[in-house]
Coordinates of C-alpha atoms in Angstrom, one line a residue:
M1 CA -66.5 46.8 -26.9
R2 CA -63.2 48.3 -27.2
Q3 CA -62.0 48.2 -30.7
P4 CA -59.5 46.8 -32.1
R5 CA -55.8 48.1 -32.2
P6 CA -54.6 48.5 -35.6
W7 CA -51.6 45.5 -34.9
T8 CA -54.4 43.3 -33.7
L9 CA -55.9 43.9 -36.9
L10 CA -52.4 42.8 -38.7
A11 CA -52.0 39.9 -36.3
L12 CA -55.5 39.0 -38.0
V13 CA -54.6 39.2 -41.4
V14 CA -50.5 37.5 -41.0
A15 CA -52.8 34.4 -39.7
L16 CA -55.0 34.1 -42.7
L17 CA -52.3 35.0 -45.1
A18 CA -50.2 32.5 -43.4
W19 CA -52.5 29.7 -43.7
A20 CA -53.8 30.9 -47.1
G21 CA -50.0 31.3 -48.0
A22 CA -49.2 27.2 -46.3
V23 CA -52.4 26.2 -49.0
A24 CA -51.1 28.0 -51.6
Y25 CA -47.2 26.9 -52.1
T26 CA -48.8 23.5 -51.8
V27 CA -50.1 23.9 -55.5
R28 CA -46.6 24.8 -56.7
S29 CA -44.4 22.4 -54.8
R30 CA -44.2 18.8 -54.3
D31 CA -45.7 19.3 -50.9
L32 CA -49.1 18.2 -51.9
V33 CA -48.5 13.8 -51.6
A34 CA -48.3 15.0 -48.3
L35 CA -51.6 16.6 -47.6
Q36 CA -53.1 13.9 -49.8
V37 CA -51.6 11.3 -47.7
A38 CA -53.6 13.1 -44.8
F39 CA -56.6 13.2 -46.8
V40 CA -56.0 9.6 -47.2
V41 CA -55.2 8.3 -43.5
Y42 CA -58.8 10.7 -42.4
S43 CA -60.7 9.5 -44.7
A44 CA -59.7 5.6 -43.6
Y45 CA -60.5 6.9 -39.9
G46 CA -63.5 8.0 -40.6
A47 CA -64.4 5.1 -42.7
A48 CA -63.4 3.0 -40.0
L49 CA -65.7 4.8 -37.2
Q50 CA -68.6 4.7 -39.5
L51 CA -68.2 0.8 -40.0
L52 CA -67.3 0.3 -36.6
G53 CA -69.9 2.2 -35.1
L54 CA -72.7 0.3 -37.6
V55 CA -71.1 -3.0 -36.2
G56 CA -71.3 -1.6 -32.7
R57 CA -75.1 -1.4 -32.9
R58 CA -76.8 -3.2 -30.1
P59 CA -80.8 -3.1 -28.8
P60 CA -81.4 0.0 -26.7
R61 CA -80.4 -1.0 -22.6
E62 CA -83.3 -1.9 -20.6
L63 CA -84.2 0.4 -18.0
Q64 CA -83.0 -0.5 -14.4
Q65 CA -83.4 2.2 -11.7
P66 CA -80.6 1.7 -9.2
R67 CA -82.2 1.5 -5.7
R68 CA -81.0 4.3 -4.0
L69 CA -80.6 7.6 -6.9
P70 CA -77.5 9.8 -5.5
F71 CA -78.9 13.6 -6.0
V72 CA -78.0 15.5 -9.3
S73 CA -77.7 19.1 -9.7
V74 CA -79.3 20.2 -12.7
L75 CA -77.0 23.5 -14.0
V76 CA -78.1 25.8 -16.5
P77 CA -75.6 28.0 -18.2
A78 CA -77.6 30.9 -19.5
R79 CA -76.4 34.0 -21.2
D80 CA -79.2 36.6 -22.9
E81 CA -81.4 33.5 -23.1
A82 CA -84.5 34.5 -22.0
A83 CA -86.6 33.7 -25.1
V84 CA -86.0 29.9 -24.9
I85 CA -85.5 29.4 -21.0
Q86 CA -88.5 29.0 -19.8
D87 CA -89.4 26.2 -22.3
T88 CA -86.2 24.5 -21.1
L89 CA -87.1 24.7 -17.8
R90 CA -90.4 23.1 -18.0
S91 CA -88.9 20.6 -20.1
I92 CA -86.0 19.9 -17.8
G93 CA -88.8 20.0 -14.4
Q94 CA -90.6 16.6 -16.7
L95 CA -87.7 14.5 -15.8
R96 CA -88.1 11.3 -14.4
Y97 CA -85.5 11.2 -11.2
H98 CA -87.7 11.1 -8.0
D99 CA -87.5 8.4 -4.9
G100 CA -89.9 5.9 -3.5
Q101 CA -92.2 8.6 -1.9
G102 CA -92.5 10.4 -5.3
R103 CA -89.9 13.2 -4.3
P104 CA -87.2 14.8 -6.7
R105 CA -84.5 13.5 -6.5
F106 CA -82.6 16.7 -8.4
E107 CA -82.5 20.0 -8.3
V108 CA -82.2 22.7 -10.8
V109 CA -79.3 25.9 -10.7
V110 CA -79.9 28.3 -13.4
L111 CA -76.7 29.8 -13.8
D112 CA -77.1 33.5 -15.0
D113 CA -74.3 34.8 -16.8
R114 CA -74.5 38.5 -16.6
S115 CA -77.5 38.6 -18.7
R116 CA -78.8 41.9 -20.2
D117 CA -82.3 40.8 -21.3
G118 CA -84.4 39.3 -18.3
T119 CA -83.2 35.8 -18.2
G120 CA -82.8 35.1 -14.5
E121 CA -86.1 37.1 -14.1
R122 CA -87.7 34.9 -16.1
A123 CA -86.6 31.8 -15.0
A124 CA -87.4 32.3 -11.0
R125 CA -90.9 32.9 -12.2
V126 CA -91.3 29.3 -14.0
D127 CA -93.3 26.8 -11.7
L128 CA -92.3 23.8 -11.2
P129 CA -92.3 20.8 -9.0
V130 CA -88.4 20.8 -8.3
P131 CA -86.2 22.8 -6.7
V132 CA -85.1 25.6 -8.8
R133 CA -82.8 28.3 -8.1
V134 CA -81.2 31.2 -10.0
A135 CA -77.7 31.8 -9.3
R136 CA -75.9 35.2 -10.6
V137 CA -72.3 35.1 -11.7
P138 CA -70.7 38.0 -10.5
D139 CA -69.2 40.9 -13.0
G140 CA -65.4 39.9 -11.7
A141 CA -65.7 35.8 -13.2
P142 CA -63.9 35.4 -16.3
P143 CA -65.7 35.0 -19.6
G144 CA -67.1 31.2 -20.5
K145 CA -69.0 28.6 -20.2
A146 CA -66.3 26.6 -18.2
A147 CA -66.3 30.0 -15.4
V148 CA -69.9 29.9 -15.4
L149 CA -70.1 26.3 -14.4
N150 CA -67.0 26.6 -12.0
V151 CA -69.6 28.9 -10.4
G152 CA -72.2 26.4 -10.2
T153 CA -70.1 23.9 -9.2
E154 CA -69.8 25.6 -6.0
V155 CA -73.5 26.2 -5.5
A156 CA -74.5 23.2 -6.4
R157 CA -75.5 20.4 -3.7
G158 CA -75.7 17.2 -5.6
Q159 CA -72.3 14.6 -5.8
V160 CA -73.7 14.3 -9.5
L161 CA -73.7 17.7 -12.1
A162 CA -75.9 17.3 -15.4
V163 CA -75.2 20.1 -17.9
F164 CA -78.0 20.8 -19.9
D165 CA -78.4 24.9 -22.2
A166 CA -80.1 26.9 -22.1
D167 CA -81.8 25.5 -25.4
A168 CA -82.0 21.8 -24.5
R169 CA -85.2 18.9 -24.2
P170 CA -84.2 16.4 -22.3
E171 CA -86.5 13.3 -22.9
P172 CA -87.9 12.7 -19.6
D173 CA -85.8 9.4 -19.0
F174 CA -82.7 11.3 -18.9
L175 CA -81.0 11.3 -15.4
L176 CA -82.8 7.6 -15.4
R177 CA -80.5 6.4 -18.5
S178 CA -77.4 7.7 -17.7
V179 CA -76.7 8.5 -13.9
P180 CA -76.7 4.8 -13.9
L181 CA -73.7 3.8 -16.1
L182 CA -72.2 7.4 -13.5
L183 CA -72.2 5.1 -10.7
Q184 CA -69.7 2.3 -12.3
P185 CA -66.3 1.8 -11.2
G186 CA -64.0 4.6 -12.8
V187 CA -66.7 6.5 -14.4
A188 CA -66.3 10.2 -14.5
A189 CA -68.9 11.5 -17.4
V190 CA -71.3 10.2 -19.4
Q191 CA -73.2 11.8 -22.9
G192 CA -76.4 11.2 -23.6
R193 CA -77.2 11.2 -27.4
R194 CA -77.6 15.0 -28.8
R195 CA -80.5 15.5 -31.5
L196 CA -82.1 19.0 -33.3
Y197 CA -84.8 20.5 -33.0
H198 CA -85.7 23.1 -35.8
R199 CA -87.2 26.8 -35.2
S200 CA -86.5 27.0 -39.2
G201 CA -86.7 24.9 -41.9
S202 CA -83.5 26.4 -43.3
V203 CA -81.4 24.0 -45.0
V204 CA -78.8 24.5 -42.6
A205 CA -80.3 23.9 -39.9
R206 CA -81.4 20.2 -42.0
A207 CA -78.3 19.4 -42.6
Q208 CA -77.1 19.9 -39.5
E209 CA -79.3 17.4 -38.4
H210 CA -78.3 14.7 -40.4
E211 CA -74.6 15.2 -39.3
F212 CA -75.7 15.2 -35.6
D213 CA -78.5 12.2 -35.7
V214 CA -76.2 10.3 -38.3
Y215 CA -72.5 10.8 -38.2
Q216 CA -72.0 11.9 -34.8
T217 CA -73.9 8.8 -33.1
V218 CA -72.4 6.7 -35.1
M219 CA -68.7 8.3 -34.0
Q220 CA -69.7 8.3 -30.6
R221 CA -71.5 4.5 -30.1
A222 CA -68.3 3.1 -32.5
R223 CA -66.0 5.1 -29.2
E224 CA -67.8 3.9 -26.9
R225 CA -68.6 0.6 -28.2
F226 CA -64.5 -0.6 -29.2
G227 CA -63.2 1.6 -25.9
A228 CA -62.0 4.9 -27.2
H229 CA -61.6 8.4 -26.7
V230 CA -65.7 8.9 -25.9
L231 CA -66.2 12.6 -26.5
L232 CA -68.1 15.2 -24.1
G233 CA -70.6 16.9 -26.1
G234 CA -71.3 20.5 -23.7
N235 CA -74.9 19.8 -23.4
G236 CA -76.6 16.7 -22.1
M237 CA -73.4 15.8 -19.8
V238 CA -73.4 14.1 -16.5
V239 CA -70.4 14.2 -14.9
N240 CA -69.2 12.4 -11.7
R241 CA -68.0 15.6 -9.0
F242 CA -65.8 14.2 -7.1
A243 CA -64.0 13.0 -10.8
L244 CA -64.3 16.6 -12.0
E245 CA -62.3 18.4 -9.0
A246 CA -59.5 15.4 -9.2
V247 CA -58.8 16.9 -12.6
G248 CA -58.9 20.9 -11.3
G249 CA -62.3 22.0 -12.2
W250 CA -63.2 23.1 -15.3
N251 CA -61.0 24.9 -17.5
P252 CA -61.5 28.9 -17.3
E253 CA -59.7 29.2 -20.5
A254 CA -60.9 26.3 -22.8
L255 CA -63.6 27.9 -25.4
T256 CA -64.7 23.9 -25.5
E257 CA -64.7 22.6 -21.8
D258 CA -66.5 19.9 -23.2
I259 CA -63.2 18.3 -25.2
D260 CA -60.9 19.3 -22.7
L261 CA -62.7 18.2 -19.6
A262 CA -62.9 14.5 -21.8
I263 CA -59.4 14.7 -22.4
R264 CA -58.4 15.3 -18.7
F265 CA -60.5 12.6 -17.9
H266 CA -59.1 10.2 -19.9
A267 CA -55.5 11.1 -19.3
A268 CA -55.8 10.7 -15.5
G269 CA -57.4 7.4 -15.9
W270 CA -61.6 7.9 -15.8
R271 CA -63.3 6.5 -18.5
V272 CA -66.1 8.3 -20.2
R273 CA -69.4 6.6 -21.7
Y274 CA -71.7 6.7 -24.1
C275 CA -75.3 6.9 -23.7
E276 CA -77.6 6.5 -26.6
E277 CA -80.6 5.7 -25.2
A278 CA -80.3 9.1 -23.1
V279 CA -81.7 11.7 -25.4
V280 CA -81.3 15.0 -25.4
W281 CA -82.6 17.9 -28.6
E282 CA -81.0 21.2 -28.5
E283 CA -82.2 23.7 -31.5
S284 CA -80.1 24.0 -34.5
V285 CA -78.1 26.9 -36.1
P286 CA -80.8 28.3 -38.5
S287 CA -78.1 30.7 -40.4
W288 CA -74.6 30.1 -42.4
R289 CA -72.8 32.7 -40.7
G290 CA -74.5 31.5 -37.2
L291 CA -73.0 28.2 -38.1
I292 CA -69.9 29.5 -39.5
R293 CA -69.1 31.1 -35.9
Q294 CA -70.0 28.6 -34.1
R295 CA -67.3 25.8 -35.9
A296 CA -64.7 28.4 -36.2
R297 CA -65.4 28.9 -32.1
W298 CA -65.4 24.7 -31.9
C299 CA -62.2 24.9 -33.9
E300 CA -60.5 27.4 -32.0
G301 CA -61.0 25.2 -28.9
V302 CA -59.7 22.1 -30.4
L303 CA -56.9 24.0 -31.1
R304 CA -56.6 25.6 -27.8
A305 CA -56.5 21.5 -26.7
L306 CA -54.1 20.9 -29.2
V307 CA -51.4 22.6 -27.4
Q308 CA -52.2 22.1 -23.9
H309 CA -52.8 18.4 -24.1
T310 CA -50.2 17.5 -26.2
P311 CA -47.4 16.1 -23.0
R312 CA -51.0 14.0 -22.2
L313 CA -51.1 12.7 -25.3
V314 CA -47.4 10.6 -24.3
R315 CA -48.0 10.5 -20.6
G316 CA -51.6 10.0 -20.6
H317 CA -52.7 6.7 -18.9
M318 CA -54.6 6.2 -22.4
S319 CA -54.6 3.0 -24.1
G320 CA -52.8 3.1 -27.2
L321 CA -56.1 3.0 -29.1
Q322 CA -57.4 6.2 -27.8
K323 CA -54.1 8.6 -28.4
L324 CA -55.0 7.4 -31.2
D325 CA -58.0 8.3 -31.8
L326 CA -57.3 11.5 -29.6
L327 CA -54.5 12.6 -32.1
L328 CA -56.4 12.2 -35.5
F329 CA -59.5 14.2 -33.6
L330 CA -57.3 16.9 -33.0
T331 CA -55.4 17.4 -36.0
G332 CA -58.1 16.4 -38.7
S333 CA -59.6 20.1 -37.5
V334 CA -56.9 21.3 -38.9
V335 CA -55.6 19.4 -41.5
I336 CA -58.6 17.8 -43.4
P337 CA -59.6 21.5 -44.5
G338 CA -56.2 22.5 -45.2
A339 CA -56.3 19.1 -47.8
V340 CA -58.9 19.9 -48.7
F341 CA -58.5 23.4 -49.6
A342 CA -55.1 23.0 -51.2
S343 CA -57.2 19.9 -53.6
Y344 CA -60.0 22.6 -54.5
A345 CA -56.6 24.4 -55.7
Y346 CA -55.2 21.7 -57.2
G347 CA -58.2 20.8 -59.4
V348 CA -58.0 24.7 -60.8
A349 CA -54.6 24.8 -61.4
A350 CA -55.2 22.0 -63.4
F351 CA -57.9 23.5 -64.8
L352 CA -56.2 27.0 -66.2
R353 CA -53.3 25.3 -66.8
G354 CA -55.1 23.5 -69.8
V355 CA -57.2 27.2 -70.8
L356 CA -54.4 29.4 -70.6
L357 CA -51.3 30.5 -71.9
P358 CA -48.1 30.0 -70.9
Y359 CA -48.5 27.0 -69.3
Y360 CA -45.5 26.4 -67.6
L361 CA -46.6 30.0 -65.6
L362 CA -49.5 27.2 -63.6
P363 CA -46.8 23.5 -63.0
L364 CA -48.7 21.0 -61.7
P365 CA -47.3 19.8 -58.4
R366 CA -46.2 15.7 -58.0
A367 CA -49.6 14.1 -56.4
L368 CA -50.9 10.6 -56.0
P369 CA -51.8 8.4 -58.3
E370 CA -55.8 9.1 -58.6
P371 CA -57.2 6.0 -58.1
V372 CA -55.5 6.6 -54.8
T373 CA -57.4 9.7 -53.7
V374 CA -60.6 8.6 -55.3
G375 CA -60.5 5.4 -53.5
A376 CA -60.0 6.8 -51.1
F377 CA -63.2 9.2 -51.2
A378 CA -65.2 6.5 -52.3
V379 CA -64.8 4.3 -49.6
L380 CA -65.6 7.0 -47.4
A381 CA -68.5 8.2 -49.2
A382 CA -69.4 4.3 -48.8
A383 CA -69.5 4.2 -45.5
L384 CA -71.3 7.4 -44.7
V385 CA -73.9 6.7 -47.5
L386 CA -74.3 3.2 -45.5
S387 CA -74.7 4.7 -41.9
A388 CA -77.0 7.3 -43.5
V389 CA -79.2 4.1 -45.1
V390 CA -79.2 1.7 -41.2
E391 CA -79.4 5.1 -39.2
L392 CA -82.3 6.5 -40.8
R393 CA -83.8 3.4 -42.5
A394 CA -85.4 5.9 -45.2
R395 CA -86.1 5.2 -48.8
I396 CA -82.6 5.2 -50.3
W397 CA -83.2 8.6 -52.2
R398 CA -84.0 10.8 -49.4
V399 CA -80.9 9.4 -47.9
L400 CA -79.0 10.3 -50.9
A401 CA -80.4 13.0 -50.7
G402 CA -79.5 13.8 -47.4
V403 CA -75.7 12.5 -47.8
V404 CA -75.6 14.9 -51.0
A405 CA -76.5 17.5 -49.0
Y406 CA -74.0 17.0 -46.4
G407 CA -71.5 17.0 -48.6
A408 CA -72.6 20.5 -49.7
F409 CA -72.6 21.2 -46.0
T410 CA -69.4 21.0 -45.1
V411 CA -67.8 23.5 -47.4
H412 CA -68.2 25.5 -44.4
P413 CA -64.3 24.1 -42.8
L414 CA -63.5 25.9 -45.8
I415 CA -63.8 29.2 -43.8
S416 CA -64.1 28.2 -40.1
T417 CA -60.8 26.6 -39.8
P418 CA -59.3 30.1 -41.1
L419 CA -61.2 31.7 -39.0
A420 CA -60.7 30.0 -36.0
L421 CA -56.6 30.1 -36.9
A422 CA -57.1 33.7 -36.8
N423 CA -58.3 34.0 -33.6
Y424 CA -56.3 31.9 -32.0
T425 CA -53.5 34.1 -33.0
R426 CA -54.8 37.5 -32.0
S427 CA -55.4 35.7 -28.3
V428 CA -52.4 34.7 -28.3
F429 CA -50.4 38.1 -29.2
T430 CA -53.2 39.4 -27.2
G431 CA -54.9 38.2 -24.5
R432 CA -57.9 38.5 -26.0
T433 CA -60.1 35.8 -26.9
C434 CA -63.3 36.2 -28.6
W435 CA -66.5 34.5 -27.1
W436 CA -69.2 33.7 -30.1
K437 CA -72.5 32.9 -28.3
T438 CA -75.3 31.5 -30.4
D439 CA -78.3 33.2 -30.4
H440 CA -81.3 30.9 -29.6
G441 CA -84.6 31.3 -30.3
S442 CA -83.9 34.1 -32.9
A443 CA -85.3 34.1 -36.7
P444 CA -82.3 33.5 -38.9
G445 CA -80.1 35.6 -39.5
T446 CA -80.0 37.6 -36.9
P447 CA -76.2 38.5 -35.6
P448 CA -75.2 36.5 -33.3
Q449 CA -73.4 38.4 -29.5
L450 CA -69.7 39.2 -29.8
A451 CA -68.1 39.9 -26.9
W452 CA -64.1 40.5 -26.3
E453 CA -62.8 39.8 -23.2
Q454 CA -59.5 41.0 -22.1
D455 CA -56.5 39.2 -19.7
G456 CA -53.2 40.0 -19.9
R457 CA -51.9 36.7 -18.7
V458 CA -53.6 34.6 -21.4
G459 CA -51.7 35.3 -24.2
E460 CA -48.6 33.9 -22.3
W461 CA -50.3 30.9 -20.6
L462 CA -51.9 30.3 -24.6
A463 CA -48.4 30.5 -26.2
L464 CA -46.9 28.5 -24.1
G465 CA -49.4 25.8 -23.6
L466 CA -49.4 25.7 -19.9
Y467 CA -52.9 27.4 -19.1
R468 CA -54.7 25.0 -17.1
R469 CA -56.3 27.7 -14.3
A470 CA -55.9 31.0 -15.9
V471 CA -58.6 32.0 -12.8
P472 CA -57.4 31.1 -9.5

């Protein structure tokens, strides 16, 4: 791995100082009002999604098998996943997706992304009742999951592509639940419900379970029910190959290829559906360090999508509701942590102002009346508690304990967001993209793998917001 040059480290430091300085400036100026207004807006947005998701609850759809099942290529990108790949393939092999004669209507393609731990060899040794192929990603291919999926799309036989991560455990009826929705006119992709299993009983792992089982599920349900911007989640997504090729394939420069693809589908006039009955399980991140790096990568991917796809927000074939939902989602990844950070700083300044002399050295900025901000937080908290009560169907004390734990868990954006901004700034100036891989099947505290990849053209494209296909 190449050592970073001094001036790239300087860019990293400058980015961190700029973000921290912008937040600190709000504490000593009149700009805190703007951030508090943003906090109120995003609180109302989050509460509305939670409440609409609860209103949109419906009985599970009955399982209806199409007369003719389209052939599905199941793609499993894997890089150094020897610890989990065989269990994942055994789970995929149990999918019920067969024709009238009992023959499987799907294949499994393991995309070995230059693994060094024998992932491909272990995958090839698994005995499954369905065809399994192991495709080795060539050494010259670009880094990242999207580039790997482009390789998989080229070798896939099916017109329907199902993407599972290397730690996925889809339930047996996953394809029977999701594929019929994909066959509806104008549908480009279907996202299943993502749930978590744990190899560790850590607090951070349990907090993620609360996040996925309640809040993400409810928000996706609201978007599906009321025609907003349904998101793809990377794991457990089923894609129409024709629609994928129509929008240019997987974007190899996207850190979050799922969000990037969903935006392009919506902008091109395609629909993305959410199938709550199609469930896929995935491994939680067992440590704070791994979680922060994972969320920093997600946040940076959202930033890149915001830069690239802002014109699509204006010109795309999306409804006004979809555009508003997408705008709030993309901007919220940066604005919300900034507002929360500034609020914390404001609270610290208020405390210090009361105990330190001379007090005028810490002037308080103008702020919204406390009933407004406290009321906005109370409405959001009430919506989150109500969602947890309805979705978990547990005793109220357990629900409240989960909500409190989740509230503590959400402090991670205060670290992951500036880290994402720093990585994004670094990539703009250097063309070097940081691909943080989340390890699976490892003990808590194991350092995640880190790879810096160089492409001299990427920085220019990032700065211009024009990176569509970084590698022809």
